[in-house]
Phi, psi and omega in degrees: 000138182284165185298327182293344185240019185256007178231152178261117180263153180244161178101166181232034179294133183301330184269353186244116175303140182243136180243129173237110179197158173274121181295351179276359181242075185294344182254018181298142175299133181270116183249133169254119182255115179252115180210151186262357179252115184301321182290310179299319183295315182291323181294315180293320180301316182294319179298317177292323179295329178288341176271005175099006179272151170265107189253128174246133183238144173222156185270337187203164181301319181303330177274000186259351191308308181287326183289329177308319186292339185254354182278151174260337174206144180248133173251119184250121180217091185229040186298335185260004185281164176301323172251133182284168179303322182297315182294325182285340184301318180301317181292316184291330176304320181287331180278329193257040181307122176088356182251120180293143181246126175251131179263124175258122190220151176271350181240091185260047177287153178307320183292320178291318179299316181295319180297318182295319181291321176298327181282354177116358175296139178280331180206153176234124186233131176289138182292351177278350180290153182291160175300324179298319179296311181299316182296319176298317182288328175295317177298320178298318179298311182296322179297318183287329186258355173089147174292134186298324183284359178247014180295146178268136179279179179086196185209170178230134177248147175214092186067236181276002184263131175240125177245136181246091178299333182291332180236001175066042181239145178238139182232138177239120189046045177073007180258133176291119183285349180068029179293145171287168181302315180299318178294321177300319181292331172293313179299318179299317181297317182290313186291328178280353171238042186309129182089350181250135179281130177259136181294158177303318182295318180296323178292320182290327176297327179280333179292325178239262174198162190299128178091355180295141180236129172201161182096170185270130173080172183296333181252017183301331178299335179299317178298323179293320177295316175303318179295317180294324180290323175301316179296316182298312179302317183294326178292318175298316185289340177294337177256331181214098184297343180272002185300131176207032184287339182262119178253151180247136172251101189311124178086351182241305184168207182225160174219161173263125183294146176294136177298146179294000000 
């Protein structure tokens, strides 16, 4: 556990991160909870701490800058704020490079869920779900994206592409593409299997986590993968209009072409 998460702080001041965790659990998953309601924030933090998480809470993004770097997963719940959680996702993505973000919402409609996932949330969970369900899905997210203190340093290159696993960033011709964490993981999957087609399901598991379900019907995830690939291509093409490294095998999946 990092230094920022190894002491228990008291109080609910909006400018001071609050930590709820048992010091007897040095390997507890580090959760950063960002929420605008002090009562709801404190109640949820207490529930998660009883599930074995080390929970740090802040009321707004300005107070989260330092805490973001030490978190393994971020729970965003600001439905009552002047800016909604959806609006905050874009801002938080830039601060939380490499940290998965889970949106906790009171409005779990398919349209809102789809928008949040497109904006970079790894999962969207209704606040009416039990603490046990929330805890299990947070553990699934951390398991899929790896413990932060076990991240590998260095980078991987594939032609003009540079990937930085330690910070979850992708660069094309030295330009930061601004990929969300899920988009980065798709690019990493394809580029690390250059020349090999990855199935829609394998790609979708990297976009979220294994077994995640969203979309309409049994094969609804395919449309979500196509949408994610389109967003990724557009981000590459905003820097390089000639980009065509990602190929599609209709009905099966995608691959990253071997560099010339």
